[in-house]
């Protein structure tokens, strides 16, 4: 039985077609599909994209909807970490409500799956995890949400954190996080051995924040690659940020990109300003699965961000100096298919049989949509309309 028919849309900018949805999946594509009593939406010739994928954010600590907090923190990572851990308590930040607010904003902008890191530390324990897990359950019908247990304050330098990470993975965290094994934890072997041991014991993937610059970053990369191969974790390990890949010798980075591809390690970049970034096109050409995300938004680290993954494609393209339409399309692909690959989302795409996670936007071409950032006309999750004309049909409060 057909549940929904969307008429006159152009999948990824191709020829206009209708699309029929049944049981949460794309059931048919073609012209003049019969409605059979199903809900009918007029696409009006809009572009049809698969759901946008937010593959790296921090839902537990956005300040969205709260009073404005003046940012007076120093710009180094350690200061930001310590300031945030303290201020979360001072402000009475509620991760359940805050994560709900960001989820609703993401849905309005066409995101259908999110991977969120959630702080695990000896001050707040597993409170953030429990709250974001409640949000995951609350919105299970309208968004896929993966939770990374993230030792934001360090792991080896804060006694008790390893045990909390272990407990977080038992209690529903989907992925093992890590953070700057040298620069924050001062113990790369200890840190990475724990991360990979947790992953193997719990049978869960890994996603490591690696801000470490230059030679230090490459050193840590080597240790991550070695452990990924040794544990047979190809396709299960993501390195987020990976600034060092933008800072080193061209030929050396090229060899490392080949090694990363060979080990099945995946990359995430938000395309940030003010720091070198991994070269997007070279990484894609090497065959590396590559995703992107908003990262922390409107939080105690920085006041920016709007959870818009179409805009993220633009930022990524701009940051990588991409101007040819075919290259801009690859940046968009990172925010759709790339994210789905890294998150391991099954049956993702615009083929018959795929889940009906769909976004309609105005634009003559995909590149025009990335440039003009049109409102999301319609957002569909598993066949259900969840946002219309830029507004989510679910609430946060
Ligand atoms: Zn992050």
Tab-separated table of C-alpha atoms in Angstrom, residues 27-280:
chain	number	residue	atom	x	y	z
A	27	UNK	CA	8.537	1.896	-3.525
A	28	UNK	CA	8.538	3.260	-7.066
A	29	UNK	CA	9.851	6.063	-9.227
A	30	UNK	CA	8.419	7.139	-12.591
A	31	UNK	CA	5.993	9.537	-14.206
A	32	UNK	CA	2.305	9.623	-13.378
A	33	UNK	CA	2.489	7.095	-10.552
A	34	UNK	CA	-0.978	6.165	-9.219
A	35	UNK	CA	-1.815	7.718	-5.833
A	36	UNK	CA	-4.136	4.920	-4.708
A	37	UNK	CA	-5.533	7.121	-1.961
A	38	UNK	CA	-2.098	8.007	-0.542
A	39	UNK	CA	-1.066	11.486	0.620
A	40	UNK	CA	0.131	13.444	-2.431
A	41	UNK	CA	2.707	16.239	-2.277
A	42	UNK	CA	3.519	18.475	-5.251
A	43	UNK	CA	7.282	18.779	-5.590
A	44	UNK	CA	6.948	21.595	-8.133
A	45	UNK	CA	10.107	20.545	-9.953
A	46	UNK	CA	12.296	20.842	-6.860
A	47	UNK	CA	15.605	19.061	-6.401
A	48	UNK	CA	15.318	15.817	-4.470
A	49	UNK	CA	18.196	14.939	-2.109
A	50	UNK	CA	18.574	12.021	0.242
A	51	UNK	CA	18.416	13.140	3.897
A	52	UNK	CA	21.325	15.336	4.980
A	53	UNK	CA	23.731	13.655	7.401
A	54	UNK	CA	25.116	15.450	10.460
A	55	UNK	CA	28.025	13.132	11.218
A	56	UNK	CA	29.746	15.146	13.948
A	57	UNK	CA	28.130	17.355	16.530
A	58	UNK	CA	27.774	17.778	20.304
A	59	UNK	CA	24.054	17.793	21.095
A	60	UNK	CA	24.595	17.675	24.849
A	61	UNK	CA	26.046	21.127	25.236
A	62	UNK	CA	24.593	23.628	22.801
A	63	UNK	CA	23.217	26.778	24.447
A	64	UNK	CA	20.391	27.068	21.880
A	65	UNK	CA	17.352	28.763	23.379
A	66	UNK	CA	19.179	29.694	26.610
A	67	UNK	CA	20.266	33.161	27.716
A	68	UNK	CA	23.236	34.588	25.850
A	69	UNK	CA	26.528	33.738	27.525
A	70	UNK	CA	29.407	36.115	26.868
A	71	UNK	CA	32.431	34.143	25.667
A	72	UNK	CA	35.549	35.255	27.545
A	73	UNK	CA	37.538	32.012	27.290
A	74	UNK	CA	41.060	31.770	25.848
A	75	UNK	CA	41.362	30.212	22.401
A	76	UNK	CA	43.416	27.116	23.284
A	77	UNK	CA	41.680	23.758	23.569
A	78	UNK	CA	42.636	23.038	27.182
A	79	UNK	CA	41.164	26.354	28.396
A	80	UNK	CA	37.952	25.719	26.469
A	81	UNK	CA	37.604	22.224	27.934
A	82	UNK	CA	38.073	23.385	31.533
A	83	UNK	CA	35.847	26.446	31.121
A	84	UNK	CA	33.063	24.354	29.609
A	85	UNK	CA	33.145	21.659	32.282
A	86	UNK	CA	32.799	24.302	34.977
A	87	UNK	CA	30.222	26.503	33.220
A	88	UNK	CA	27.851	23.635	32.383
A	89	UNK	CA	27.171	23.349	36.103
A	90	UNK	CA	27.058	27.110	36.714
A	91	UNK	CA	24.491	27.553	33.921
A	92	UNK	CA	22.473	24.492	34.874
A	93	UNK	CA	22.669	23.227	31.305
A	94	UNK	CA	20.111	20.456	30.704
A	95	UNK	CA	21.420	18.057	28.014
A	96	UNK	CA	17.975	16.509	27.496
A	97	UNK	CA	16.355	19.821	26.561
A	98	UNK	CA	19.382	21.206	24.727
A	99	UNK	CA	19.815	18.104	22.580
A	100	UNK	CA	16.092	18.184	21.752
A	101	UNK	CA	16.381	21.810	20.643
A	102	UNK	CA	19.253	21.046	18.285
A	103	UNK	CA	17.552	17.921	16.932
A	104	UNK	CA	14.463	19.963	16.032
A	105	UNK	CA	16.615	22.610	14.334
A	106	UNK	CA	18.405	19.868	12.378
A	107	UNK	CA	15.139	18.312	11.217
A	108	UNK	CA	13.902	21.698	9.982
A	109	UNK	CA	17.060	21.932	7.863
A	110	UNK	CA	16.706	18.501	6.295
A	111	UNK	CA	18.962	16.359	8.462
A	112	UNK	CA	17.714	12.790	8.880
A	113	UNK	CA	20.618	11.252	10.836
A	114	UNK	CA	22.979	12.625	13.493
A	115	UNK	CA	26.143	11.313	15.133
A	116	UNK	CA	26.639	13.170	18.412
A	117	UNK	CA	29.581	13.004	20.756
A	118	UNK	CA	28.465	13.207	24.401
A	119	UNK	CA	30.827	14.186	27.224
A	120	UNK	CA	31.805	11.452	29.649
A	121	UNK	CA	33.833	12.752	32.597
A	122	UNK	CA	34.338	12.345	36.306
A	123	UNK	CA	32.397	15.537	37.109
A	124	UNK	CA	29.085	14.703	35.415
A	125	UNK	CA	29.517	10.950	34.992
A	126	UNK	CA	26.962	9.473	32.609
A	127	UNK	CA	24.303	12.196	33.067
A	128	UNK	CA	24.811	13.619	29.572
A	129	UNK	CA	24.602	10.162	28.018
A	130	UNK	CA	21.363	9.360	29.821
A	131	UNK	CA	19.820	12.666	28.695
A	132	UNK	CA	20.848	12.376	25.051
A	133	UNK	CA	19.747	8.716	25.027
A	134	UNK	CA	16.333	9.958	26.186
A	135	UNK	CA	16.319	12.359	23.228
A	136	UNK	CA	17.312	9.513	20.906
A	137	UNK	CA	14.317	7.527	22.124
A	138	UNK	CA	11.943	10.493	22.052
A	139	UNK	CA	12.717	11.292	18.411
A	140	UNK	CA	13.345	7.729	17.208
A	141	UNK	CA	10.580	7.995	14.593
A	142	UNK	CA	11.901	11.190	13.048
A	143	UNK	CA	15.704	10.977	13.189
A	144	UNK	CA	18.481	8.388	13.506
A	145	UNK	CA	20.802	9.326	16.350
A	146	UNK	CA	24.161	7.713	17.141
A	147	UNK	CA	25.914	8.520	20.423
A	148	UNK	CA	29.688	8.599	20.849
A	149	UNK	CA	31.008	8.221	24.416
A	150	UNK	CA	33.454	11.122	24.376
A	151	UNK	CA	36.164	11.674	27.035
A	152	UNK	CA	36.185	15.449	26.509
A	153	UNK	CA	38.233	16.248	29.608
A	154	UNK	CA	40.853	13.600	28.900
A	155	UNK	CA	40.932	9.932	29.801
A	156	UNK	CA	44.343	8.858	31.094
A	157	UNK	CA	44.837	12.180	32.924
A	158	UNK	CA	41.557	11.834	34.862
A	159	UNK	CA	41.404	8.701	36.967
A	160	UNK	CA	38.049	6.963	36.747
A	161	UNK	CA	37.235	8.074	33.211
A	162	UNK	CA	38.141	4.739	31.588
A	163	UNK	CA	35.666	2.945	33.866
A	164	UNK	CA	32.982	5.509	32.993
A	165	UNK	CA	33.643	5.007	29.266
A	166	UNK	CA	33.236	1.264	29.748
A	167	UNK	CA	29.946	1.799	31.602
A	168	UNK	CA	28.715	4.289	28.955
A	169	UNK	CA	29.205	1.663	26.254
A	170	UNK	CA	27.303	-0.880	28.340
A	171	UNK	CA	24.500	1.642	28.853
A	172	UNK	CA	23.800	2.462	25.238
A	173	UNK	CA	26.567	4.581	23.751
A	174	UNK	CA	27.048	3.358	20.158
A	175	UNK	CA	30.635	4.418	19.506
A	176	UNK	CA	33.930	4.751	21.404
A	177	UNK	CA	35.299	8.299	21.339
A	178	UNK	CA	38.826	9.534	21.839
A	179	UNK	CA	40.655	12.840	22.028
A	180	UNK	CA	44.181	14.001	21.203
A	181	UNK	CA	46.094	11.038	22.692
A	182	UNK	CA	49.325	13.082	22.865
A	183	UNK	CA	48.295	16.723	23.232
A	184	UNK	CA	45.511	16.303	25.804
A	185	UNK	CA	46.188	12.915	27.386
A	186	UNK	CA	50.031	12.900	27.194
A	187	UNK	CA	49.867	9.121	26.787
A	188	UNK	CA	49.239	8.048	23.194
A	189	UNK	CA	49.854	4.345	23.780
A	190	UNK	CA	47.732	4.223	26.912
A	191	UNK	CA	44.920	6.244	25.359
A	192	UNK	CA	44.733	4.348	22.067
A	193	UNK	CA	45.124	0.933	23.667
A	194	UNK	CA	42.126	1.718	25.901
A	195	UNK	CA	40.039	3.071	22.998
A	196	UNK	CA	40.710	0.035	20.787
A	197	UNK	CA	40.250	-2.391	23.678
A	198	UNK	CA	36.843	-0.857	24.489
A	199	UNK	CA	35.874	-1.062	20.807
A	200	UNK	CA	36.854	-4.717	20.529
A	201	UNK	CA	35.278	-5.759	23.831
A	202	UNK	CA	31.980	-3.957	23.147
A	203	UNK	CA	31.973	-4.637	19.396
A	204	UNK	CA	31.556	-0.935	18.631
A	205	UNK	CA	33.187	1.488	16.180
A	206	UNK	CA	35.617	4.291	17.041
A	207	UNK	CA	35.518	8.052	16.368
A	208	UNK	CA	38.569	10.001	17.568
A	209	UNK	CA	38.916	13.803	17.747
A	210	UNK	CA	42.430	14.486	16.454
A	211	UNK	CA	43.340	18.185	16.585
A	212	UNK	CA	47.045	17.465	16.972
A	213	UNK	CA	49.100	19.542	14.535
A	214	UNK	CA	51.904	18.768	12.117
A	215	UNK	CA	54.368	16.051	13.003
A	216	UNK	CA	52.531	15.177	16.230
A	217	UNK	CA	49.293	14.515	14.357
A	218	UNK	CA	51.041	12.259	11.840
A	219	UNK	CA	52.687	10.334	14.663
A	220	UNK	CA	49.288	9.662	16.240
A	221	UNK	CA	47.839	8.770	12.824
A	222	UNK	CA	50.485	6.087	12.503
A	223	UNK	CA	49.455	4.557	15.827
A	224	UNK	CA	45.765	4.642	14.872
A	225	UNK	CA	46.451	2.954	11.513
A	226	UNK	CA	48.601	0.285	13.133
A	227	UNK	CA	45.860	-0.596	15.652
A	228	UNK	CA	43.076	-0.456	13.060
A	229	UNK	CA	44.904	-3.045	10.946
A	230	UNK	CA	45.895	-5.193	13.916
A	231	UNK	CA	42.304	-5.452	15.192
A	232	UNK	CA	40.736	-5.834	11.725
A	233	UNK	CA	38.642	-2.692	12.193
A	234	UNK	CA	38.553	-1.463	8.569
A	235	UNK	CA	35.426	0.639	8.049
A	236	UNK	CA	34.971	1.049	11.809
A	237	UNK	CA	37.400	3.857	12.682
A	238	UNK	CA	36.833	7.569	12.017
A	239	UNK	CA	39.367	10.326	12.623
A	240	UNK	CA	37.626	13.661	13.124
A	241	UNK	CA	39.306	16.978	12.196
A	242	UNK	CA	42.684	15.488	11.202
A	243	UNK	CA	44.253	18.958	10.882
A	244	UNK	CA	47.706	17.420	10.483
A	245	UNK	CA	46.742	16.172	7.002
A	246	UNK	CA	46.549	19.807	5.930
A	247	UNK	CA	49.865	20.822	7.475
A	248	UNK	CA	52.492	18.479	6.115
A	249	UNK	CA	54.540	17.844	3.000
A	250	UNK	CA	52.432	17.220	-0.129
A	251	UNK	CA	53.984	13.867	-1.077
A	252	UNK	CA	54.043	12.628	2.494
A	253	UNK	CA	50.358	13.466	2.967
A	254	UNK	CA	49.626	11.686	-0.310
A	255	UNK	CA	51.289	8.510	0.919
A	256	UNK	CA	49.418	8.756	4.224
A	257	UNK	CA	46.070	9.255	2.445
A	258	UNK	CA	46.741	6.024	0.538
A	259	UNK	CA	47.560	4.291	3.809
A	260	UNK	CA	44.388	5.645	5.450
A	261	UNK	CA	42.318	4.395	2.504
A	262	UNK	CA	44.047	1.021	2.633
A	263	UNK	CA	43.344	0.626	6.348
A	264	UNK	CA	39.688	1.563	5.839
A	265	UNK	CA	39.993	4.519	8.213
A	266	UNK	CA	37.456	7.293	7.581
A	267	UNK	CA	37.734	11.064	7.948
A	268	UNK	CA	35.568	13.928	9.178
A	269	UNK	CA	36.165	17.617	8.557
A	270	UNK	CA	33.903	20.575	9.266
A	271	UNK	CA	35.996	22.828	7.013
A	272	UNK	CA	36.916	25.168	9.875
A	273	UNK	CA	38.507	28.580	9.428
A	274	UNK	CA	41.817	29.485	10.995
A	275	UNK	CA	43.433	26.053	10.840
A	276	UNK	CA	44.655	23.744	8.078
A	277	UNK	CA	42.196	21.086	6.959
A	278	UNK	CA	42.590	17.661	5.328
A	279	UNK	CA	42.519	18.070	1.522
A	280	UNK	CA	38.992	16.988	0.581
